[in-house]
Coordinates of C-alpha atoms (C1' of nucleotides) in Angstrom, one line a residue:
Chain A
M260 CA -42.0 25.1 -11.3
A261 CA -40.0 28.0 -9.5
Q262 CA -39.9 26.0 -6.7
Q263 CA -38.3 23.0 -8.5
R264 CA -36.2 24.5 -10.3
E265 CA -35.0 22.6 -13.9
T266 CA -33.2 19.8 -12.6
V267 CA -35.0 16.9 -11.1
R268 CA -33.9 16.6 -7.6
R269 CA -31.1 14.6 -7.1
T270 CA -31.5 11.8 -4.1
P271 CA -29.2 13.2 -1.6
L272 CA -26.0 12.0 -0.6
S273 CA -25.3 9.8 2.7
R274 CA -22.1 8.6 3.9
K275 CA -23.7 5.0 2.9
R276 CA -24.0 6.1 -0.8
V277 CA -20.8 7.8 -0.8
L278 CA -18.6 4.4 0.4
S279 CA -20.7 2.5 -2.2
A280 CA -20.0 4.4 -4.9
A281 CA -16.4 4.5 -3.7
V282 CA -16.1 0.7 -3.0
V283 CA -17.6 0.4 -6.9
L284 CA -15.4 2.9 -8.5
A285 CA -12.8 0.9 -6.8
D286 CA -13.6 -2.0 -8.3
E287 CA -13.9 -1.2 -11.7
S288 CA -10.8 1.1 -11.9
G289 CA -8.9 0.2 -8.9
V290 CA -8.3 2.2 -5.8
E291 CA -4.9 3.8 -7.1
S292 CA -6.9 5.6 -9.6
L293 CA -9.7 6.5 -7.3
S294 CA -10.0 10.5 -6.5
M295 CA -12.2 12.3 -4.5
R296 CA -12.9 14.5 -7.7
K297 CA -13.9 11.5 -9.7
L298 CA -15.7 9.9 -7.0
A299 CA -17.4 13.4 -6.7
Q300 CA -18.3 13.2 -10.7
E301 CA -19.9 9.9 -10.5
L302 CA -22.2 11.1 -7.7
G303 CA -22.8 14.2 -10.0
V304 CA -21.6 16.3 -7.3
V305 CA -18.8 19.0 -6.4
P306 CA -15.8 17.4 -5.0
M307 CA -16.3 19.2 -2.0
A308 CA -19.7 18.0 -1.2
L309 CA -17.9 14.5 -0.3
Y310 CA -16.1 16.4 3.0
K311 CA -20.0 16.7 4.5
H312 CA -20.1 12.7 4.8
V313 CA -16.7 12.0 4.8
A314 CA -13.8 14.1 6.8
N315 CA -11.1 13.0 4.3
K316 CA -9.7 10.3 1.8
E317 CA -8.1 8.4 4.7
E318 CA -11.6 8.6 6.2
L319 CA -13.4 7.3 3.1
L320 CA -10.7 4.4 3.0
D321 CA -11.4 3.3 6.1
G322 CA -15.2 3.4 5.5
M323 CA -14.8 1.1 2.4
V324 CA -12.7 -1.3 4.2
D325 CA -15.8 -1.3 6.4
V326 CA -18.3 -1.9 3.6
I327 CA -16.1 -4.9 2.2
V328 CA -15.3 -6.3 6.0
G329 CA -19.2 -6.3 6.7
E330 CA -19.6 -8.0 3.9
I331 CA -18.1 -11.4 5.0
D332 CA -20.6 -14.1 5.9
T333 CA -20.2 -14.2 9.9
G334 CA -22.5 -17.2 10.0
A335 CA -21.3 -19.7 12.5
S336 CA -20.5 -23.6 12.0
G337 CA -20.3 -25.0 14.9
E338 CA -18.2 -28.0 14.9
G339 CA -15.4 -27.7 16.1
W340 CA -12.9 -24.1 15.8
K341 CA -11.0 -25.7 12.9
S342 CA -13.4 -26.3 10.7
A343 CA -15.3 -22.9 11.9
V344 CA -12.3 -20.9 11.1
R345 CA -11.7 -22.3 7.9
Q346 CA -15.0 -21.9 7.1
R347 CA -15.0 -18.5 7.9
V348 CA -11.5 -17.5 6.3
L349 CA -13.0 -18.9 3.0
A350 CA -15.6 -17.1 3.4
A351 CA -13.6 -13.8 3.6
R352 CA -11.6 -14.8 0.9
Q353 CA -14.7 -15.1 -1.3
I354 CA -15.4 -11.4 -0.6
L355 CA -11.9 -10.1 -0.9
L356 CA -11.3 -11.8 -4.2
R357 CA -14.2 -9.8 -5.5
H358 CA -12.2 -6.4 -4.4
P359 CA -8.8 -7.1 -5.5
W360 CA -8.0 -3.5 -4.1
A361 CA -9.0 -4.3 -0.7
R362 CA -5.8 -6.2 0.3
R363 CA -3.7 -3.2 0.2
V364 CA -5.9 -1.0 1.7
I365 CA -6.9 -3.3 4.8
E366 CA -2.9 -3.7 5.0
S367 CA -2.1 -0.1 5.0
R368 CA -5.4 0.9 7.7
T369 CA -3.3 1.9 11.3
N370 CA -5.9 2.2 13.3
K371 CA -8.8 -0.4 13.2
S372 CA -12.7 0.5 13.1
P373 CA -15.1 -1.1 15.0
V374 CA -16.2 -3.4 12.1
V375 CA -12.4 -4.7 11.8
L376 CA -11.7 -5.3 15.4
E377 CA -15.8 -7.3 15.4
Y378 CA -14.0 -9.4 12.9
M379 CA -11.0 -10.0 14.9
D380 CA -12.5 -10.7 18.0
S381 CA -14.8 -13.0 16.7
M382 CA -11.9 -15.0 15.2
I383 CA -10.2 -14.8 18.1
G384 CA -13.3 -15.9 20.0
M385 CA -13.3 -19.3 18.0
F386 CA -9.9 -20.1 19.0
Q387 CA -10.7 -19.5 22.5
A388 CA -13.8 -21.9 22.1
G389 CA -12.0 -24.7 21.0
G390 CA -10.0 -24.7 24.1
F391 CA -6.6 -22.7 22.9
S392 CA -4.8 -20.5 25.8
V393 CA -5.1 -16.9 25.4
D394 CA -1.3 -16.7 25.1
L395 CA -1.2 -19.7 22.3
T396 CA -4.5 -17.6 20.4
H397 CA -2.0 -14.5 20.6
H398 CA 0.8 -16.0 18.9
V399 CA -1.7 -17.9 16.3
M400 CA -3.5 -14.5 15.4
H401 CA 0.1 -13.3 14.5
A402 CA 0.4 -16.5 12.5
M403 CA -2.0 -16.0 10.5
G404 CA -1.6 -12.5 9.7
S405 CA -3.1 -10.9 7.1
R406 CA -4.1 -14.5 5.8
M407 CA -7.1 -14.0 8.4
W408 CA -8.4 -12.3 5.6
G409 CA -8.2 -14.5 3.0
F410 CA -5.4 -12.6 1.3
T411 CA -3.2 -14.5 -0.9
Q412 CA 0.4 -13.5 -0.4
E413 CA 1.1 -12.4 -3.9
V414 CA 4.9 -11.7 -3.7
F415 CA 5.4 -15.2 -5.4
D416 CA 3.2 -15.8 -8.4
D417 CA 3.3 -12.6 -10.4
S418 CA 6.5 -13.9 -12.1
A419 CA 5.0 -16.8 -13.3
N420 CA 2.1 -14.7 -14.7
A421 CA 4.7 -12.6 -16.8
T422 CA 6.7 -15.0 -18.5
A423 CA 3.5 -15.6 -20.9
E424 CA 4.4 -12.4 -22.8
I425 CA 8.4 -13.0 -23.1
S426 CA 10.1 -14.0 -25.9
P427 CA 11.6 -17.5 -26.0
T428 CA 14.9 -15.9 -26.3
M429 CA 14.7 -14.0 -22.9
L430 CA 12.9 -16.6 -21.6
H431 CA 16.0 -19.4 -22.2
A432 CA 18.4 -16.5 -20.6
M433 CA 16.0 -16.0 -17.8
A434 CA 16.3 -20.0 -17.4
E435 CA 20.4 -20.0 -17.0
K436 CA 20.1 -17.0 -14.6
Y437 CA 17.4 -18.3 -12.3
P438 CA 17.0 -21.7 -12.6
H439 CA 14.7 -22.6 -9.8
V440 CA 12.4 -19.9 -10.9
M441 CA 12.3 -21.0 -13.7
E442 CA 11.5 -24.3 -13.4
I443 CA 8.6 -23.8 -11.1
A444 CA 7.1 -21.1 -13.2
M445 CA 7.2 -23.7 -15.9
R446 CA 5.9 -26.5 -13.9
A447 CA 3.1 -24.1 -12.5
D448 CA 0.5 -25.5 -15.3
H449 CA 2.0 -28.5 -16.8
D450 CA -1.6 -30.0 -18.3
D451 CA -1.0 -27.1 -20.4
D452 CA 0.7 -27.5 -23.6
S453 CA 2.1 -23.8 -24.1
V454 CA 5.7 -22.7 -22.5
V455 CA 4.1 -21.5 -19.8
G456 CA 0.5 -21.5 -18.4
Q457 CA -1.5 -18.7 -17.1
G458 CA 0.1 -19.2 -13.4
C459 CA -1.1 -21.6 -10.8
D460 CA -4.6 -22.2 -8.9
D461 CA -4.4 -19.7 -6.6
Q462 CA -7.5 -21.3 -4.8
F463 CA -5.2 -24.5 -4.3
E464 CA -2.2 -22.4 -2.9
F465 CA -4.5 -20.0 -0.3
E466 CA -5.7 -23.6 0.9
F467 CA -2.2 -25.3 1.1
A468 CA -1.3 -22.5 3.1
L469 CA -4.2 -22.1 5.2
D470 CA -4.4 -25.9 6.2
L471 CA -0.5 -26.0 6.7
L472 CA -1.2 -23.1 9.4
L473 CA -4.5 -24.8 11.2
D474 CA -2.8 -28.1 11.3
G475 CA 0.1 -26.6 13.3
F476 CA -2.3 -24.8 15.3
E477 CA -4.2 -28.1 16.0
R478 CA -0.6 -30.0 16.9
L479 CA 0.7 -27.2 19.2
H480 CA -2.6 -27.1 21.1
E481 CA -3.0 -30.6 21.3
Q482 CA 0.7 -31.2 23.1
G483 CA -0.9 -28.4 25.9
W484 CA 1.9 -25.4 24.0
T485 CA 3.0 -23.1 26.6
S486 CA 5.3 -20.5 25.7
T487 CA 8.6 -22.8 26.2
G488 CA 11.4 -20.6 28.1
R489 CA 10.7 -17.0 26.1
R490 CA 9.5 -14.6 28.6
Chain B
M72 CA 37.4 32.0 -11.9
A73 CA 35.2 32.3 -14.8
Q74 CA 35.7 28.4 -15.7
Q75 CA 34.7 27.8 -12.2
R76 CA 31.8 30.0 -11.9
E77 CA 30.7 31.0 -8.1
T78 CA 29.8 27.6 -6.8
V79 CA 32.4 24.2 -5.8
R80 CA 31.8 21.5 -8.4
R81 CA 29.4 19.1 -7.2
T82 CA 30.1 15.7 -7.1
P83 CA 27.7 14.3 -10.2
L84 CA 24.9 12.8 -9.6
S85 CA 24.4 8.8 -10.9
R86 CA 21.7 6.0 -10.6
K87 CA 23.6 4.9 -7.1
R88 CA 23.2 8.7 -5.6
V89 CA 19.7 8.8 -6.1
L90 CA 18.7 5.6 -5.2
S91 CA 20.6 5.8 -2.1
A92 CA 19.2 9.3 -1.3
A93 CA 16.1 8.1 -1.9
V94 CA 16.4 5.2 0.8
V95 CA 17.8 7.5 3.6
L96 CA 14.6 9.9 3.1
A97 CA 12.6 7.1 3.3
D98 CA 14.3 6.1 6.3
E99 CA 13.9 9.4 7.6
S100 CA 10.6 10.2 6.8
G101 CA 8.4 7.7 5.4
V102 CA 8.2 6.6 1.8
E103 CA 4.2 8.2 1.4
S104 CA 6.1 11.0 1.9
L105 CA 9.1 10.9 -0.4
S106 CA 8.6 12.8 -3.7
M107 CA 11.1 13.6 -6.8
R108 CA 11.0 16.8 -5.7
K109 CA 12.2 16.7 -2.0
L110 CA 14.6 14.2 -3.3
A111 CA 15.9 16.3 -5.7
Q112 CA 15.9 19.3 -3.2
E113 CA 18.2 16.6 -0.8
L114 CA 20.8 16.2 -3.9
G115 CA 20.7 19.9 -4.7
V116 CA 19.2 19.6 -7.8
V117 CA 16.2 20.2 -9.7
P118 CA 13.4 17.5 -9.7
M119 CA 14.0 17.0 -13.6
A120 CA 17.5 16.2 -13.0
L121 CA 16.3 12.8 -11.2
Y122 CA 14.9 11.8 -14.3
K123 CA 18.1 11.4 -16.4
H124 CA 18.8 8.4 -13.8
V125 CA 15.6 7.0 -13.8
A126 CA 12.7 6.5 -15.9
N127 CA 9.6 7.7 -13.2
K128 CA 8.7 7.5 -10.0
E129 CA 7.8 3.7 -10.3
E130 CA 11.5 3.0 -11.5
L131 CA 13.3 4.7 -8.4
L132 CA 10.8 2.6 -6.3
D133 CA 12.2 -0.6 -8.1
G134 CA 15.3 0.7 -7.7
M135 CA 15.2 1.2 -4.1
V136 CA 13.9 -2.1 -3.6
D137 CA 17.0 -3.9 -5.0
V138 CA 19.0 -1.7 -2.7
I139 CA 17.7 -3.2 0.5
V140 CA 17.3 -6.5 -1.2
G141 CA 21.3 -6.5 -2.2
E142 CA 21.8 -5.6 1.6
I143 CA 20.6 -9.1 2.7
D144 CA 23.2 -11.3 3.9
T145 CA 23.2 -14.4 1.2
G146 CA 26.3 -15.9 3.1
A147 CA 25.2 -19.9 3.3
S148 CA 25.4 -22.2 6.2
G149 CA 25.2 -25.0 4.9
E150 CA 24.0 -27.5 7.7
G151 CA 20.0 -28.9 6.3
W152 CA 17.6 -26.5 4.8
K153 CA 15.5 -25.7 7.5
S154 CA 18.4 -24.1 9.3
A155 CA 19.4 -22.4 6.1
V156 CA 16.1 -21.4 4.9
R157 CA 15.7 -20.1 9.1
Q158 CA 18.9 -18.2 8.9
R159 CA 18.2 -16.3 5.4
V160 CA 15.1 -15.1 6.4
L161 CA 16.0 -13.9 9.4
A162 CA 18.8 -12.0 8.0
A163 CA 16.3 -10.8 5.7
R164 CA 14.2 -9.7 8.5
Q165 CA 17.3 -7.7 10.0
I166 CA 17.6 -5.7 6.8
L167 CA 13.9 -4.9 6.5
L168 CA 13.7 -3.8 10.0
R169 CA 15.8 -0.7 9.2
H170 CA 13.4 -0.1 6.8
P171 CA 10.2 -0.1 7.6
W172 CA 8.9 1.2 4.5
A173 CA 10.3 -1.7 2.1
R174 CA 7.5 -4.0 3.1
R175 CA 5.0 -2.0 1.6
V176 CA 6.9 -1.1 -1.8
I177 CA 8.3 -4.5 -2.2
E178 CA 4.6 -5.8 -2.1
S179 CA 3.4 -3.2 -4.3
R180 CA 5.6 -4.1 -7.0
T181 CA 4.6 -5.8 -9.8
N182 CA 7.5 -6.8 -11.5
K183 CA 10.4 -8.5 -10.0
S184 CA 13.9 -7.4 -10.8
P185 CA 16.6 -9.3 -11.0
V186 CA 18.1 -8.8 -7.9
V187 CA 14.4 -10.2 -6.1
L188 CA 14.5 -12.7 -8.8
E189 CA 17.8 -13.5 -7.8
Y190 CA 16.9 -13.9 -4.4
M191 CA 13.8 -16.0 -5.0
D192 CA 15.7 -18.3 -6.9
S193 CA 18.5 -19.1 -4.3
M194 CA 15.5 -19.6 -1.4
I195 CA 13.9 -21.9 -4.0
G196 CA 17.5 -23.8 -4.3
M197 CA 17.3 -24.1 -0.5
F198 CA 14.0 -26.0 -0.7
Q199 CA 15.9 -27.7 -4.0
A200 CA 18.6 -28.9 -1.9
G201 CA 16.9 -30.3 0.5
G202 CA 15.4 -32.7 -1.8
F203 CA 11.8 -31.1 -2.0
S204 CA 9.8 -31.8 -5.2
V205 CA 9.5 -29.2 -7.2
D206 CA 5.8 -29.1 -6.5
L207 CA 5.7 -29.4 -3.1
T208 CA 8.9 -26.6 -3.3
H209 CA 6.1 -24.2 -5.1
H210 CA 3.7 -24.4 -2.3
V211 CA 5.7 -24.0 0.0
M212 CA 7.4 -20.9 -1.6
H213 CA 3.3 -19.7 -2.1
A214 CA 3.1 -20.2 1.7
M215 CA 6.0 -18.8 3.4
G216 CA 4.6 -15.7 0.8
S217 CA 6.1 -12.6 2.3
R218 CA 7.4 -14.0 5.1
M219 CA 10.3 -14.7 2.8
W220 CA 11.1 -11.3 3.6
G221 CA 11.3 -11.3 7.1
F222 CA 7.8 -9.0 7.3
T223 CA 5.8 -9.5 10.1
Q224 CA 2.5 -9.6 9.0
E225 CA 1.7 -6.1 10.9
V226 CA -2.7 -6.8 10.5
F227 CA -3.0 -7.7 14.2
D228 CA -0.8 -6.1 17.1
D229 CA -1.9 -2.4 16.1
S230 CA -4.8 -2.4 18.4
A231 CA -2.5 -3.7 21.4
N232 CA -0.2 -0.4 20.8
A233 CA -3.5 1.8 19.9
T234 CA -4.7 1.0 23.5
A235 CA -2.1 2.7 25.2
E236 CA -3.4 6.1 25.2
I237 CA -6.8 5.1 25.2
S238 CA -9.2 6.8 28.6
P239 CA -9.8 3.9 31.2
T240 CA -13.6 4.5 29.9
M241 CA -12.9 3.7 26.5
L242 CA -11.2 0.7 27.7
H243 CA -14.2 -0.5 29.4
A244 CA -15.8 0.1 26.9
M245 CA -14.0 -1.6 24.3
A246 CA -13.4 -4.3 26.8
E247 CA -17.3 -5.2 26.7
K248 CA -17.5 -4.3 23.0
Y249 CA -14.6 -7.0 21.8
P250 CA -13.9 -9.0 25.0
H251 CA -11.6 -11.6 23.2
V252 CA -9.2 -8.9 21.5
M253 CA -8.9 -6.8 24.8
E254 CA -7.7 -10.3 26.7
I255 CA -5.2 -10.7 24.2
A256 CA -4.1 -6.6 24.4
M257 CA -3.9 -6.9 28.1
R258 CA -1.8 -9.9 28.1
A259 CA 0.5 -8.9 25.7
D260 CA 3.1 -7.9 27.8
H261 CA 1.7 -9.0 31.4
D262 CA 4.9 -8.4 33.4
D263 CA 4.5 -4.9 32.6
D264 CA 2.5 -3.2 35.2
S265 CA 0.7 -0.4 33.0
V266 CA -2.9 -1.2 32.0
V267 CA -1.3 -2.1 28.8
G268 CA 2.4 -2.5 27.5
Q269 CA 3.9 -1.4 24.3
G270 CA 2.9 -4.3 22.6
C271 CA 4.1 -7.5 21.9
D272 CA 7.7 -9.1 21.2
D273 CA 7.7 -9.2 17.6
Q274 CA 10.8 -11.1 17.0
F275 CA 8.8 -13.9 18.8
E276 CA 5.9 -13.8 17.3
F277 CA 8.0 -13.8 13.8
E278 CA 10.1 -16.7 14.9
F279 CA 6.9 -18.3 16.3
A280 CA 5.1 -18.2 13.0
L281 CA 8.4 -18.8 10.7
D282 CA 9.3 -22.6 13.0
L283 CA 5.5 -23.4 12.9
L284 CA 5.9 -23.0 9.0
L285 CA 9.6 -25.0 8.8
D286 CA 8.1 -27.6 10.7
G287 CA 4.8 -28.3 8.5
F288 CA 7.2 -28.3 5.5
E289 CA 9.6 -30.9 6.8
R290 CA 6.4 -33.1 7.8
L291 CA 5.3 -32.8 4.5
H292 CA 8.3 -33.7 2.8
E293 CA 9.2 -36.0 5.5
Q294 CA 6.0 -38.1 4.3
G295 CA 6.7 -38.0 0.8
W296 CA 4.1 -35.2 0.1
T297 CA 2.5 -35.4 -3.4
S298 CA -0.4 -33.3 -4.3
T299 CA -2.9 -35.0 -3.3
G300 CA -6.2 -35.9 -5.6
R301 CA -5.7 -31.8 -7.1
R302 CA -4.8 -31.5 -10.0
Chain C
dA249 C1' -46.6 33.5 9.6
dA250 C1' -41.4 35.3 11.1
dA251 C1' -36.9 34.2 12.4
dG252 C1' -33.5 31.5 12.9
dG253 C1' -30.7 27.7 13.2
dT254 C1' -28.9 23.5 10.9
dA255 C1' -27.4 20.2 7.3
dG256 C1' -25.6 19.5 2.9
dG257 C1' -23.8 21.3 -2.1
dT258 C1' -21.0 25.1 -4.2
dG259 C1' -17.1 27.9 -5.9
dT260 C1' -12.7 29.3 -5.9
dA261 C1' -7.8 29.1 -4.6
dC262 C1' -3.9 27.1 -2.6
dG263 C1' 0.1 24.1 -2.6
dG264 C1' 1.8 19.8 -3.5
dC265 C1' 2.5 16.4 -6.9
dG266 C1' 4.7 13.6 -11.4
dT267 C1' 6.4 14.4 -15.7
dA268 C1' 6.7 16.2 -20.9
dC269 C1' 9.3 19.0 -23.5
dA270 C1' 12.8 22.3 -24.8
dC271 C1' 17.1 24.6 -23.7
dT272 C1' 21.8 25.0 -22.2
dT273 C1' 26.3 23.7 -20.6
dG274 C1' 29.8 20.9 -19.8
dT275 C1' 33.2 17.1 -21.7
dC276 C1' 35.5 14.4 -25.0
dA277 C1' 36.3 12.2 -29.5
dA278 C1' 37.1 12.9 -34.1
Chain D
dT71 C1' 38.0 23.0 -34.4
dT72 C1' 33.9 20.9 -34.5
dG73 C1' 30.2 18.7 -33.2
dA74 C1' 28.2 14.6 -30.6
dC75 C1' 26.3 13.5 -26.3
dA76 C1' 25.6 12.9 -21.9
dA77 C1' 23.9 16.0 -17.5
dG78 C1' 21.4 19.2 -15.6
dT79 C1' 17.7 23.3 -15.8
dG80 C1' 13.3 26.5 -16.3
dT81 C1' 9.0 26.4 -17.6
dA82 C1' 4.4 24.4 -18.0
dC83 C1' 0.4 21.7 -17.6
dG84 C1' -3.0 18.9 -15.7
dC85 C1' -3.5 16.2 -11.7
dC86 C1' -4.6 15.8 -6.2
dG87 C1' -6.4 16.9 -1.6
dT88 C1' -8.6 20.1 0.9
dA89 C1' -9.3 25.0 3.5
dC90 C1' -12.5 28.5 3.5
dA91 C1' -16.6 31.3 2.7
dC92 C1' -20.9 31.1 0.4
dC93 C1' -25.4 29.8 -0.8
dT94 C1' -29.7 27.6 -0.1
dA95 C1' -33.1 24.6 1.3
dC96 C1' -35.9 22.7 4.9
dC97 C1' -37.2 22.3 10.5
dT98 C1' -38.2 24.3 14.6
dT99 C1' -39.6 27.3 18.0
dT100 C1' -42.2 31.0 19.0

DNA sequence: AAAGGTAGGTGTACGGCGTACACTTGTCAA
DNA sequence: TTGACAAGTGTACGCCGTACACCTACCTTT
């Protein structure tokens, strides 16, 4: 009784527990509202306790990325580089979709963790195994860019979503000012009767872009690409 | 004398002056260290004075994006959609390169400003003028993603830069753990004698990816693409 | 059993942030 | 002359990340 104090002994913190809780919190309320203090509160602990397990908030974010990237199913498929890469990227997308904040965080990390490096390494390996030259692989990885994580490039489609809550007057004014944007926004979900649907099929758009890239890679590879002229 | 106080009359603030100063400050020391207080100090004014010209920090960032996007040379070239788009995107890249923080900020804006909408509208217009169907244009814009702003996808190349300051031992260990990554990193600047060069030619990588996309668009357009099967 | 190191959790405090709100002040129209 | 209005000020609040000194429970060594 004197020994055990008045509270039940907490399961002790650990880096892993801290990171998992952080991921959950970010999933629930967005990474921008994740703070060391809230995270500590969630874990029933004083804020400074976290610093015994992560050096600072940056390292916390690094660790969160590792947790996510570690979730990606890395099981090989083994029927040609193209379908292997495709499958891998779609698997990544599956995970990343469940953690919408991860896109921004991954892109903001300047130093790659071992987990991230390993992911990239195995993806490079897929192209190499398909017979791509080192140079071509290099450029191809650049061309993939963040699509290699399964990210959709969000830059475009929000405008469509936004129109859903805009007055007809406003909508009309916009149609005059940005005719092309509106035309596309209207068309985005034309099998729906409402003025503007809830945006477009993200999965389709993603695969469209991914396949476009992969087909391009294939074509270059087949015609024995070498860095023509340049350097 | 009594009228004029002891200080020279300041040129008054204006939305424009606030935004320009913010852009300069972000250029100099990065957008992450830009604060309302520092910006106010830079302008010789008390922080709250800024709020007479921008509603809050979010709107400040919106405005900064507008300043940058407004700088993009929008002059038409008029020899086919492909070279027009190419030229436009490279012009955007030219501007964005001078404001490295803009990438992150543009991507983090959820509501597009008129300036941004107009930029997108005119780009869509280029594809339309080239005879692209509305649907194809839509998908093509998604596939362009943030590359439409001239952004390089940074996800990949930093690892190369980082290796420059790593001990030989460390480097050797990494080569064992991430053989593919290292192979590419080593090759990235092979005409340089140092172990690892200062990374790769970003401009080349960007154009490589851009042309890959544009060629893909062209191919789809020529073969009269329609959204096969899907929806 | 005593001593002492160590890992994990605590409490306090500091400087920075965005911004609400009430205020002064300078300018110009009526 | 008045008095409305736009521009700038001052104070204050509640958040944030985290430095630093501290306690405390446990483990190892003797």
